[in-house]
Amino acid sequence: MDSEELAGRLTADGWTLVAGGEPADAVVVNTCGFVESAKKDSIDTVLAAADSAAKVVAVGCLAERYGADLAASLPEADAVLGFDHYPQLGARLDDVVAGRPVPSHVPADRRLLLPLTPAERSASARPVPGHGVSDLPDGVAPPSGPRVLRRRLDGGPMAPLKLASGCDRRCAFCAIPSFRGAFVSRPPAEVLAEARWLAGHGVRELVLVSENSTSYGKDLGDLRLLETLLPELAAVDGVDRVRVAYLQPAELRPDLIRVIAQTPGVAPYFDLSFQHASEPLLRRMRRFGSRERFVALLEQVRVLCPEAGARSNVIVGFPGETEQDVQELERFLVEARLDAVGVFGYSDEDGTEAASYDGKLDHDTICERVERVSALAEELTTQRAEERIGATIAVLVETTDGEGRAAHQAPEVDGTTALSGLRELRVGDLVPARVVDSTGVDLVAVAL
């Protein structure tokens, strides 16, 4: 979604976006700085772009996190720009193309901004990616409004919609607060305005994203604001489904569970950041919970909505992880009956508490545990998909050949549903169907 904000800013500044492979004056690479694999992909993209005749500008989280150090180690990039450059991004590209020097971003630990005053937390007070501004130029959005700082790059029926940026939690393994800063909620009116704008551009499913969606509204003085906002988003004309991503188990309130599980138009889908299930290891990670508590949380969800979808990511190989910890995680996965599980091997992240921990596991041990837990997760999620055979689902059609997603399948990260039984399939239709088969986490369904 940040890429669509950048596209909106550049369009507003008079730049014309061209399709990949066409001649260009500049290539803007929106980098990711979260995990090693994403960093490598970002750098590879910059290097590939440098083979063209265009100027190459690195932006995004990797640029924000490393700034001038990244520029020094990656001379192929003509500029490395951080979030503070975004309001003048078009002007900085003008400088780059004209050969005028643009000083590289100098990183600052945005955790040091805490605590923020209400004025400092406001979206207009700081350059926070994904937050709108009050005085956009004509042409960025329809003249009738709303004035949305965004240009769609994908015409599909699903689109992310940012709730907030930043995070106030201090997980030992995570560097996000250091470069994304404190948690800042977007005002509900701004979120609703963008939802209506997206619906007007053919979007039928809104995927609400942030670093921690359960914190939405706490900096606005109302920690239950998401419970109020979800029904309003589901009522937006043209929107068929609203999905919430990135829920923090320790902050998941009974009322929020109920709203997600039982509100018409809201997908009963729980993207829960468990990370592990061994209580001692979770405390070492600076997180809360245990196998028993997590299983009880999922039981609360399924009492309200037995067919609800649930997914999570877990980290294996964290410093100090024992064989007993891994067995506790495996026991949890068996009991949890999740629809999708991402398994990641631990690696040190610059500036995190865990990077200084003792008890580091060797690379081979981490890889063995990733393979072991991944194999179990694949077996269990396959079984969970098989349990859905015979169920009635609603499939949002994504392609004319019948591929789509049910309410328990989020775009990009989860399985898909192959739909048949209709003479004509239109992208964006929400089709009731019965599941007749499954392959791994993917379903096969016949339209009713």
Short mmCIF file of C-alpha atoms in Angstrom, two decimals, residues 4-447:
data_model
loop_
_atom_site.label_atom_id
_atom_site.label_comp_id
_atom_site.label_asym_id
_atom_site.label_seq_id
_atom_site.Cartn_x
_atom_site.Cartn_y
_atom_site.Cartn_z
CA GLU A 4 0.38 3.29 -3.99
CA GLU A 5 0.91 6.29 -1.72
CA LEU A 6 4.25 6.97 -3.42
CA ALA A 7 2.55 6.65 -6.81
CA GLY A 8 -0.11 9.13 -5.69
CA ARG A 9 2.49 11.62 -4.49
CA LEU A 10 4.50 11.40 -7.71
CA THR A 11 1.39 11.74 -9.88
CA ALA A 12 0.40 14.82 -7.89
CA ASP A 13 3.87 16.27 -8.52
CA GLY A 14 3.51 15.87 -12.28
CA TRP A 15 5.36 12.60 -12.81
CA THR A 16 3.93 10.01 -15.20
CA LEU A 17 4.04 6.35 -14.20
CA VAL A 18 4.98 3.89 -16.95
CA ALA A 19 4.64 0.13 -17.15
CA GLY A 20 7.57 -2.10 -16.31
CA GLY A 21 10.00 -2.45 -19.18
CA GLU A 22 9.11 0.90 -20.74
CA PRO A 23 11.76 3.68 -20.92
CA ALA A 24 11.82 5.74 -17.74
CA ASP A 25 13.77 8.67 -16.30
CA ALA A 26 13.75 7.23 -12.78
CA VAL A 27 12.97 3.95 -11.05
CA VAL A 28 11.70 4.23 -7.47
CA VAL A 29 12.27 1.02 -5.48
CA ASN A 30 10.10 0.68 -2.36
CA THR A 31 12.29 -1.47 -0.14
CA CYS A 32 11.52 -3.67 2.87
CA GLY A 33 13.79 -3.76 5.91
CA PHE A 34 12.10 -6.27 8.18
CA VAL A 35 13.79 -9.65 7.69
CA GLU A 36 16.94 -10.80 5.91
CA SER A 37 15.15 -12.37 2.93
CA ALA A 38 13.17 -9.17 2.31
CA LYS A 39 16.30 -7.04 2.60
CA LYS A 40 18.06 -9.23 0.03
CA ASP A 41 15.10 -9.04 -2.35
CA SER A 42 15.08 -5.25 -2.02
CA ILE A 43 18.78 -4.93 -2.77
CA ASP A 44 18.49 -7.32 -5.71
CA THR A 45 15.68 -5.15 -7.10
CA VAL A 46 17.82 -2.02 -6.80
CA LEU A 47 20.70 -3.77 -8.58
CA ALA A 48 18.40 -4.99 -11.35
CA ALA A 49 16.98 -1.48 -11.81
CA ALA A 50 20.51 -0.08 -12.02
CA ASP A 51 21.04 -2.04 -15.23
CA SER A 52 18.59 0.30 -16.95
CA ALA A 53 19.44 3.78 -18.18
CA ALA A 54 17.19 5.33 -15.56
CA LYS A 55 18.18 6.90 -12.27
CA VAL A 56 17.49 4.59 -9.33
CA VAL A 57 16.06 5.88 -6.05
CA ALA A 58 15.65 3.64 -2.99
CA VAL A 59 12.83 4.50 -0.58
CA GLY A 60 10.83 2.54 1.99
CA CYS A 61 11.78 0.74 5.18
CA LEU A 62 15.29 -0.41 4.24
CA ALA A 63 16.16 3.12 3.14
CA GLU A 64 14.60 4.56 6.31
CA ARG A 65 16.40 2.07 8.53
CA TYR A 66 19.92 2.32 7.08
CA GLY A 67 19.95 5.56 5.06
CA ALA A 68 23.45 6.86 4.40
CA ASP A 69 25.03 3.50 5.31
CA LEU A 70 22.91 1.83 2.64
CA ALA A 71 23.91 4.52 0.13
CA ALA A 72 27.59 3.94 0.89
CA SER A 73 27.31 0.19 0.42
CA LEU A 74 25.00 0.42 -2.60
CA PRO A 75 26.48 3.00 -5.00
CA GLU A 76 24.17 1.69 -7.73
CA ALA A 77 21.39 3.74 -6.09
CA ASP A 78 21.44 7.40 -7.14
CA ALA A 79 19.62 8.40 -3.95
CA VAL A 80 18.45 6.81 -0.70
CA LEU A 81 15.43 8.66 0.71
CA GLY A 82 13.64 8.18 4.02
CA PHE A 83 10.09 8.90 5.17
CA ASP A 84 10.94 12.56 5.82
CA HIS A 85 11.53 12.97 2.07
CA TYR A 86 8.05 11.74 1.09
CA PRO A 87 6.24 15.11 1.17
CA GLN A 88 8.81 16.44 -1.37
CA LEU A 89 9.38 13.20 -3.25
CA GLY A 90 8.63 14.66 -6.69
CA ALA A 91 11.08 17.51 -6.12
CA ARG A 92 13.79 15.12 -4.97
CA LEU A 93 13.31 13.04 -8.12
CA ASP A 94 13.64 16.24 -10.16
CA ASP A 95 16.99 16.80 -8.44
CA VAL A 96 18.18 13.25 -9.07
CA VAL A 97 17.28 13.30 -12.76
CA ALA A 98 18.89 16.72 -13.19
CA GLY A 99 22.10 15.47 -11.58
CA ARG A 100 21.80 17.66 -8.51
CA PRO A 101 23.11 15.95 -5.34
CA VAL A 102 20.49 14.75 -2.88
CA PRO A 103 21.85 14.02 0.62
CA SER A 104 21.02 10.52 1.74
CA HIS A 105 18.62 9.97 4.59
CA VAL A 106 20.25 9.96 8.04
CA PRO A 107 18.52 7.32 10.18
CA ALA A 108 17.21 8.12 13.63
CA ASP A 109 15.88 5.67 16.18
CA ARG A 110 12.20 6.58 16.09
CA ARG A 111 11.66 4.79 19.39
CA LEU A 112 13.35 7.82 20.96
CA LEU A 113 10.32 9.90 19.97
CA LEU A 114 8.34 8.25 22.77
CA PRO A 115 6.36 9.41 24.60
CA LEU A 116 4.59 11.59 22.05
CA THR A 117 2.11 14.31 22.81
CA PRO A 118 -1.32 14.05 21.11
CA ALA A 119 -0.25 16.78 18.67
CA GLU A 120 2.95 14.94 17.81
CA ARG A 121 1.03 11.70 17.27
CA SER A 122 -1.33 13.27 14.72
CA ALA A 123 -0.92 12.09 11.15
CA SER A 124 -0.37 15.63 9.89
CA ALA A 125 2.45 16.34 12.37
CA ARG A 126 4.87 13.72 11.02
CA PRO A 127 5.55 12.09 7.65
CA VAL A 128 3.92 8.73 8.39
CA PRO A 129 3.56 6.45 5.35
CA GLY A 130 -0.04 5.59 4.67
CA HIS A 131 -1.52 8.67 6.30
CA GLY A 132 -3.35 11.30 4.29
CA VAL A 133 -2.82 15.06 4.14
CA SER A 134 -5.33 17.86 4.16
CA ASP A 135 -4.50 19.81 1.00
CA LEU A 136 -3.85 17.46 -1.92
CA PRO A 137 -3.54 18.90 -5.42
CA ASP A 138 -6.37 18.42 -7.90
CA GLY A 139 -6.16 15.22 -9.89
CA VAL A 140 -4.91 12.92 -7.14
CA ALA A 141 -8.47 11.87 -6.36
CA PRO A 142 -11.80 12.58 -8.07
CA PRO A 143 -12.69 16.30 -7.91
CA SER A 144 -15.72 15.41 -5.79
CA GLY A 145 -13.40 13.88 -3.16
CA PRO A 146 -12.38 12.29 -0.98
CA ARG A 147 -8.87 13.60 -1.43
CA VAL A 148 -6.94 10.34 -1.11
CA LEU A 149 -3.16 10.29 -1.38
CA ARG A 150 -3.09 7.09 -3.36
CA ARG A 151 -3.02 5.71 -6.89
CA ARG A 152 -4.02 2.10 -7.45
CA LEU A 153 -1.33 -0.02 -9.05
CA ASP A 154 -3.39 -3.24 -9.13
CA GLY A 155 -6.93 -3.35 -10.48
CA GLY A 156 -7.97 -6.44 -8.52
CA PRO A 157 -11.06 -6.65 -6.30
CA MET A 158 -9.02 -6.64 -3.06
CA ALA A 159 -6.97 -3.78 -1.64
CA PRO A 160 -5.10 -3.06 1.58
CA LEU A 161 -6.32 -0.14 3.67
CA LYS A 162 -3.97 1.20 6.32
CA LEU A 163 -5.36 1.68 9.82
CA ALA A 164 -2.19 2.90 11.50
CA SER A 165 1.58 3.00 11.31
CA GLY A 166 4.25 2.19 13.87
CA CYS A 167 4.21 0.08 17.02
CA ASP A 168 4.53 0.75 20.75
CA ARG A 169 5.32 -2.85 21.70
CA ARG A 170 8.89 -3.90 22.40
CA CYS A 171 9.25 -7.48 21.20
CA ALA A 172 12.88 -8.51 21.65
CA PHE A 173 13.30 -9.75 18.07
CA CYS A 174 11.61 -6.88 16.20
CA ALA A 175 13.23 -3.73 14.81
CA ILE A 176 10.05 -2.18 13.40
CA PRO A 177 9.55 0.44 16.16
CA SER A 178 13.08 1.74 15.57
CA PHE A 179 12.32 2.84 12.01
CA ARG A 180 8.52 3.01 11.91
CA GLY A 181 8.22 4.82 15.20
CA ALA A 182 5.36 5.07 17.65
CA PHE A 183 1.89 3.73 16.92
CA VAL A 184 -0.19 6.37 15.10
CA SER A 185 -3.84 5.67 14.22
CA ARG A 186 -5.45 7.24 11.19
CA PRO A 187 -8.65 9.13 12.05
CA PRO A 188 -11.77 7.03 11.35
CA ALA A 189 -13.14 9.63 8.94
CA GLU A 190 -9.95 9.37 6.86
CA VAL A 191 -10.12 5.56 6.80
CA LEU A 192 -13.79 5.65 5.78
CA ALA A 193 -13.11 8.22 3.08
CA GLU A 194 -10.38 6.06 1.58
CA ALA A 195 -12.65 2.99 1.81
CA ARG A 196 -15.30 4.80 -0.26
CA TRP A 197 -12.65 5.89 -2.75
CA LEU A 198 -11.41 2.30 -3.11
CA ALA A 199 -14.98 1.00 -3.53
CA GLY A 200 -15.42 3.53 -6.32
CA HIS A 201 -12.36 2.01 -8.00
CA GLY A 202 -13.79 -1.52 -8.05
CA VAL A 203 -12.51 -2.82 -4.71
CA ARG A 204 -14.85 -5.35 -3.11
CA GLU A 205 -12.68 -6.50 -0.19
CA LEU A 206 -10.81 -4.17 2.14
CA VAL A 207 -7.85 -5.67 4.03
CA LEU A 208 -7.14 -3.51 7.08
CA VAL A 209 -3.41 -3.44 7.81
CA SER A 210 -1.06 -1.98 10.39
CA GLU A 211 1.77 -3.21 12.58
CA ASN A 212 -0.81 -3.99 15.30
CA SER A 213 -4.48 -3.57 14.39
CA THR A 214 -5.72 -4.35 17.92
CA SER A 215 -4.11 -1.09 19.13
CA TYR A 216 -6.18 1.00 16.72
CA GLY A 217 -7.66 4.04 18.43
CA LYS A 218 -5.65 3.93 21.66
CA ASP A 219 -3.76 7.11 20.73
CA LEU A 220 -7.08 8.74 19.76
CA GLY A 221 -8.48 8.12 23.23
CA ASP A 222 -10.72 5.16 22.34
CA LEU A 223 -9.26 1.66 22.44
CA ARG A 224 -12.60 0.24 21.22
CA LEU A 225 -12.61 2.34 18.08
CA LEU A 226 -12.06 -0.66 15.80
CA GLU A 227 -15.25 -2.26 17.10
CA THR A 228 -17.10 0.86 15.99
CA LEU A 229 -15.28 1.30 12.70
CA LEU A 230 -15.67 -2.24 11.33
CA PRO A 231 -19.48 -2.14 10.89
CA GLU A 232 -19.17 1.29 9.26
CA LEU A 233 -16.61 -0.01 6.77
CA ALA A 234 -18.75 -3.07 6.03
CA ALA A 235 -21.65 -0.72 5.25
CA VAL A 236 -19.71 1.23 2.59
CA ASP A 237 -21.57 0.97 -0.71
CA GLY A 238 -19.79 -1.50 -3.01
CA VAL A 239 -17.77 -3.22 -0.28
CA ASP A 240 -18.65 -6.89 0.17
CA ARG A 241 -16.07 -7.92 2.73
CA VAL A 242 -13.76 -6.31 5.30
CA ARG A 243 -10.81 -8.28 6.66
CA VAL A 244 -8.56 -7.35 9.59
CA ALA A 245 -4.89 -8.33 9.49
CA TYR A 246 -2.23 -8.37 12.22
CA LEU A 247 -4.04 -8.91 15.50
CA GLN A 248 -2.03 -9.02 18.72
CA PRO A 249 -3.31 -11.93 20.90
CA ALA A 250 -2.49 -10.14 24.16
CA GLU A 251 -4.73 -7.22 23.15
CA LEU A 252 -7.63 -9.14 21.58
CA ARG A 253 -10.72 -8.09 23.53
CA PRO A 254 -13.95 -10.13 23.82
CA ASP A 255 -15.97 -7.36 22.14
CA LEU A 256 -13.53 -7.19 19.22
CA ILE A 257 -13.67 -10.98 18.82
CA ARG A 258 -17.45 -10.76 18.70
CA VAL A 259 -17.49 -7.96 16.13
CA ILE A 260 -15.05 -9.76 13.81
CA ALA A 261 -16.77 -13.12 14.22
CA GLN A 262 -20.38 -12.01 13.88
CA THR A 263 -20.68 -8.73 11.95
CA PRO A 264 -22.22 -9.17 8.47
CA GLY A 265 -19.71 -8.09 5.85
CA VAL A 266 -16.70 -8.58 8.14
CA ALA A 267 -14.68 -11.72 7.42
CA PRO A 268 -14.57 -14.03 10.47
CA TYR A 269 -10.82 -14.21 10.07
CA PHE A 270 -8.22 -14.00 12.82
CA ASP A 271 -4.64 -13.24 11.79
CA LEU A 272 -3.02 -13.78 15.19
CA SER A 273 0.61 -13.01 15.90
CA PHE A 274 1.42 -15.90 18.26
CA GLN A 275 5.15 -16.18 17.35
CA HIS A 276 5.59 -19.18 19.68
CA ALA A 277 3.65 -21.14 22.33
CA SER A 278 6.22 -21.90 25.03
CA GLU A 279 5.52 -19.53 27.92
CA PRO A 280 9.17 -19.19 29.08
CA LEU A 281 10.35 -18.47 25.55
CA LEU A 282 7.54 -15.99 24.94
CA ARG A 283 8.64 -14.07 28.05
CA ARG A 284 12.20 -14.04 26.72
CA MET A 285 10.77 -12.60 23.50
CA ARG A 286 9.07 -9.86 25.61
CA ARG A 287 5.67 -11.25 24.70
CA PHE A 288 2.72 -12.65 26.63
CA GLY A 289 0.66 -15.81 26.44
CA SER A 290 1.09 -19.56 26.57
CA ARG A 291 -0.13 -22.64 24.77
CA GLU A 292 -3.13 -22.92 27.08
CA ARG A 293 -4.08 -19.25 26.72
CA PHE A 294 -3.75 -19.30 22.95
CA VAL A 295 -5.86 -22.43 22.61
CA ALA A 296 -8.50 -20.88 24.89
CA LEU A 297 -8.51 -17.75 22.73
CA LEU A 298 -9.17 -19.80 19.60
CA GLU A 299 -11.93 -21.63 21.41
CA GLN A 300 -13.58 -18.27 22.20
CA VAL A 301 -13.51 -17.45 18.50
CA ARG A 302 -14.97 -20.81 17.42
CA VAL A 303 -17.78 -20.72 19.96
CA LEU A 304 -18.98 -17.55 18.23
CA CYS A 305 -18.18 -18.70 14.69
CA PRO A 306 -17.18 -22.35 14.19
CA GLU A 307 -16.11 -21.76 10.58
CA ALA A 308 -13.86 -18.78 11.41
CA GLY A 309 -10.46 -18.73 9.75
CA ALA A 310 -7.26 -18.45 11.79
CA ARG A 311 -3.64 -18.06 10.77
CA SER A 312 -0.36 -17.21 12.47
CA ASN A 313 3.39 -16.90 12.09
CA VAL A 314 5.88 -18.57 14.41
CA ILE A 315 9.61 -18.11 14.99
CA VAL A 316 11.82 -21.10 15.71
CA GLY A 317 15.44 -21.06 16.79
CA PHE A 318 15.10 -18.01 19.06
CA PRO A 319 18.08 -17.68 21.44
CA GLY A 320 17.66 -20.10 24.32
CA GLU A 321 14.98 -22.21 22.63
CA THR A 322 15.10 -25.76 24.00
CA GLU A 323 13.80 -29.05 22.64
CA GLN A 324 10.99 -28.77 25.22
CA ASP A 325 10.07 -25.35 23.82
CA VAL A 326 9.81 -26.78 20.31
CA GLN A 327 7.66 -29.66 21.54
CA GLU A 328 5.34 -27.17 23.26
CA LEU A 329 5.02 -25.24 20.00
CA GLU A 330 4.26 -28.46 18.11
CA ARG A 331 1.63 -29.42 20.67
CA PHE A 332 0.02 -26.02 20.26
CA LEU A 333 -0.10 -26.31 16.48
CA VAL A 334 -1.84 -29.67 16.75
CA GLU A 335 -4.45 -28.25 19.13
CA ALA A 336 -4.92 -24.91 17.34
CA ARG A 337 -6.25 -26.19 13.98
CA LEU A 338 -4.98 -23.15 12.09
CA ASP A 339 -5.76 -22.61 8.40
CA ALA A 340 -2.31 -21.23 7.60
CA VAL A 341 1.01 -21.07 9.43
CA GLY A 342 4.16 -19.20 8.45
CA VAL A 343 7.34 -20.68 9.96
CA PHE A 344 10.44 -18.48 10.18
CA GLY A 345 13.92 -19.19 11.45
CA TYR A 346 15.33 -16.65 13.88
CA SER A 347 18.08 -14.29 12.74
CA ASP A 348 19.62 -11.33 14.55
CA GLU A 349 18.20 -7.93 13.63
CA ASP A 350 20.30 -4.80 14.12
CA GLY A 351 19.36 -2.81 17.19
CA THR A 352 17.07 -5.42 18.77
CA GLU A 353 17.36 -6.71 22.31
CA ALA A 354 17.56 -10.32 21.15
CA ALA A 355 20.67 -9.59 19.10
CA SER A 356 22.57 -9.25 22.39
CA TYR A 357 21.16 -12.43 23.96
CA ASP A 358 23.26 -15.43 24.83
CA GLY A 359 22.08 -18.93 24.00
CA LYS A 360 22.24 -18.44 20.23
CA LEU A 361 21.55 -21.60 18.25
CA ASP A 362 23.75 -22.62 15.35
CA HIS A 363 22.51 -22.23 11.78
CA ASP A 364 22.07 -25.97 11.15
CA THR A 365 19.93 -26.40 14.27
CA ILE A 366 17.69 -23.50 13.28
CA CYS A 367 17.30 -24.86 9.74
CA GLU A 368 16.46 -28.34 11.09
CA ARG A 369 13.78 -26.88 13.36
CA VAL A 370 12.32 -24.76 10.56
CA GLU A 371 12.05 -27.85 8.37
CA ARG A 372 10.56 -29.93 11.18
CA VAL A 373 7.92 -27.40 12.26
CA SER A 374 7.12 -26.47 8.65
CA ALA A 375 6.43 -30.11 7.80
CA LEU A 376 4.08 -30.41 10.76
CA ALA A 377 2.34 -27.14 9.89
CA GLU A 378 1.84 -28.27 6.28
CA GLU A 379 0.31 -31.56 7.45
CA LEU A 380 -2.01 -29.82 9.91
CA THR A 381 -3.19 -27.06 7.56
CA THR A 382 -3.88 -29.69 4.90
CA GLN A 383 -6.07 -31.52 7.41
CA ARG A 384 -7.83 -28.27 8.29
CA ALA A 385 -8.64 -27.66 4.62
CA GLU A 386 -10.02 -31.20 4.35
CA GLU A 387 -12.32 -30.45 7.30
CA ARG A 388 -13.94 -27.71 5.20
CA ILE A 389 -15.12 -30.14 2.51
CA GLY A 390 -18.91 -29.98 2.43
CA ALA A 391 -19.05 -26.48 3.91
CA THR A 392 -20.75 -23.53 2.23
CA ILE A 393 -18.44 -20.59 1.60
CA ALA A 394 -18.55 -17.22 -0.17
CA VAL A 395 -15.83 -16.89 -2.82
CA LEU A 396 -14.62 -13.50 -4.03
CA VAL A 397 -13.68 -14.09 -7.68
CA GLU A 398 -10.20 -12.78 -8.56
CA THR A 399 -9.70 -14.15 -12.08
CA THR A 400 -11.96 -15.06 -14.99
CA ASP A 401 -10.77 -18.68 -14.82
CA GLY A 402 -12.43 -19.08 -11.43
CA GLU A 403 -9.72 -18.51 -8.86
CA GLY A 404 -10.85 -16.70 -5.76
CA ARG A 405 -10.76 -16.63 -1.99
CA ALA A 406 -13.13 -17.58 0.78
CA ALA A 407 -13.50 -15.59 4.00
CA HIS A 408 -10.76 -17.63 5.71
CA GLN A 409 -8.26 -17.01 2.90
CA ALA A 410 -6.43 -13.69 2.91
CA PRO A 411 -4.78 -12.46 -0.30
CA GLU A 412 -1.12 -13.38 -0.91
CA VAL A 413 -0.52 -15.21 2.39
CA ASP A 414 -3.19 -17.95 2.49
CA GLY A 415 -4.70 -20.56 0.18
CA THR A 416 -7.08 -20.01 -2.74
CA THR A 417 -10.34 -21.54 -3.96
CA ALA A 418 -10.88 -22.89 -7.47
CA LEU A 419 -14.50 -22.17 -8.37
CA SER A 420 -16.60 -23.95 -11.00
CA GLY A 421 -20.26 -24.36 -11.90
CA LEU A 422 -20.95 -20.95 -13.45
CA ARG A 423 -21.08 -20.30 -17.18
CA GLU A 424 -19.59 -16.86 -16.72
CA LEU A 425 -17.32 -15.66 -13.94
CA ARG A 426 -16.81 -11.98 -13.34
CA VAL A 427 -13.92 -10.60 -11.32
CA GLY A 428 -15.26 -9.02 -8.16
CA ASP A 429 -18.35 -11.22 -7.80
CA LEU A 430 -18.98 -12.76 -4.39
CA VAL A 431 -20.27 -16.26 -5.16
CA PRO A 432 -21.81 -18.74 -2.67
CA ALA A 433 -20.32 -22.19 -3.21
CA ARG A 434 -19.94 -25.61 -1.66
CA VAL A 435 -16.47 -27.05 -1.02
CA VAL A 436 -16.05 -30.41 -2.78
CA ASP A 437 -12.31 -31.06 -2.52
CA SER A 438 -8.99 -29.68 -1.30
CA THR A 439 -5.33 -29.76 -2.28
CA GLY A 440 -3.02 -28.69 0.52
CA VAL A 441 -4.53 -25.45 1.85
CA ASP A 442 -6.34 -24.77 -1.43
CA LEU A 443 -10.02 -25.59 -1.89
CA VAL A 444 -12.15 -26.70 -4.83
CA ALA A 445 -15.74 -25.47 -4.76
CA VAL A 446 -18.87 -25.57 -6.93
CA ALA A 447 -21.05 -22.48 -7.19
#
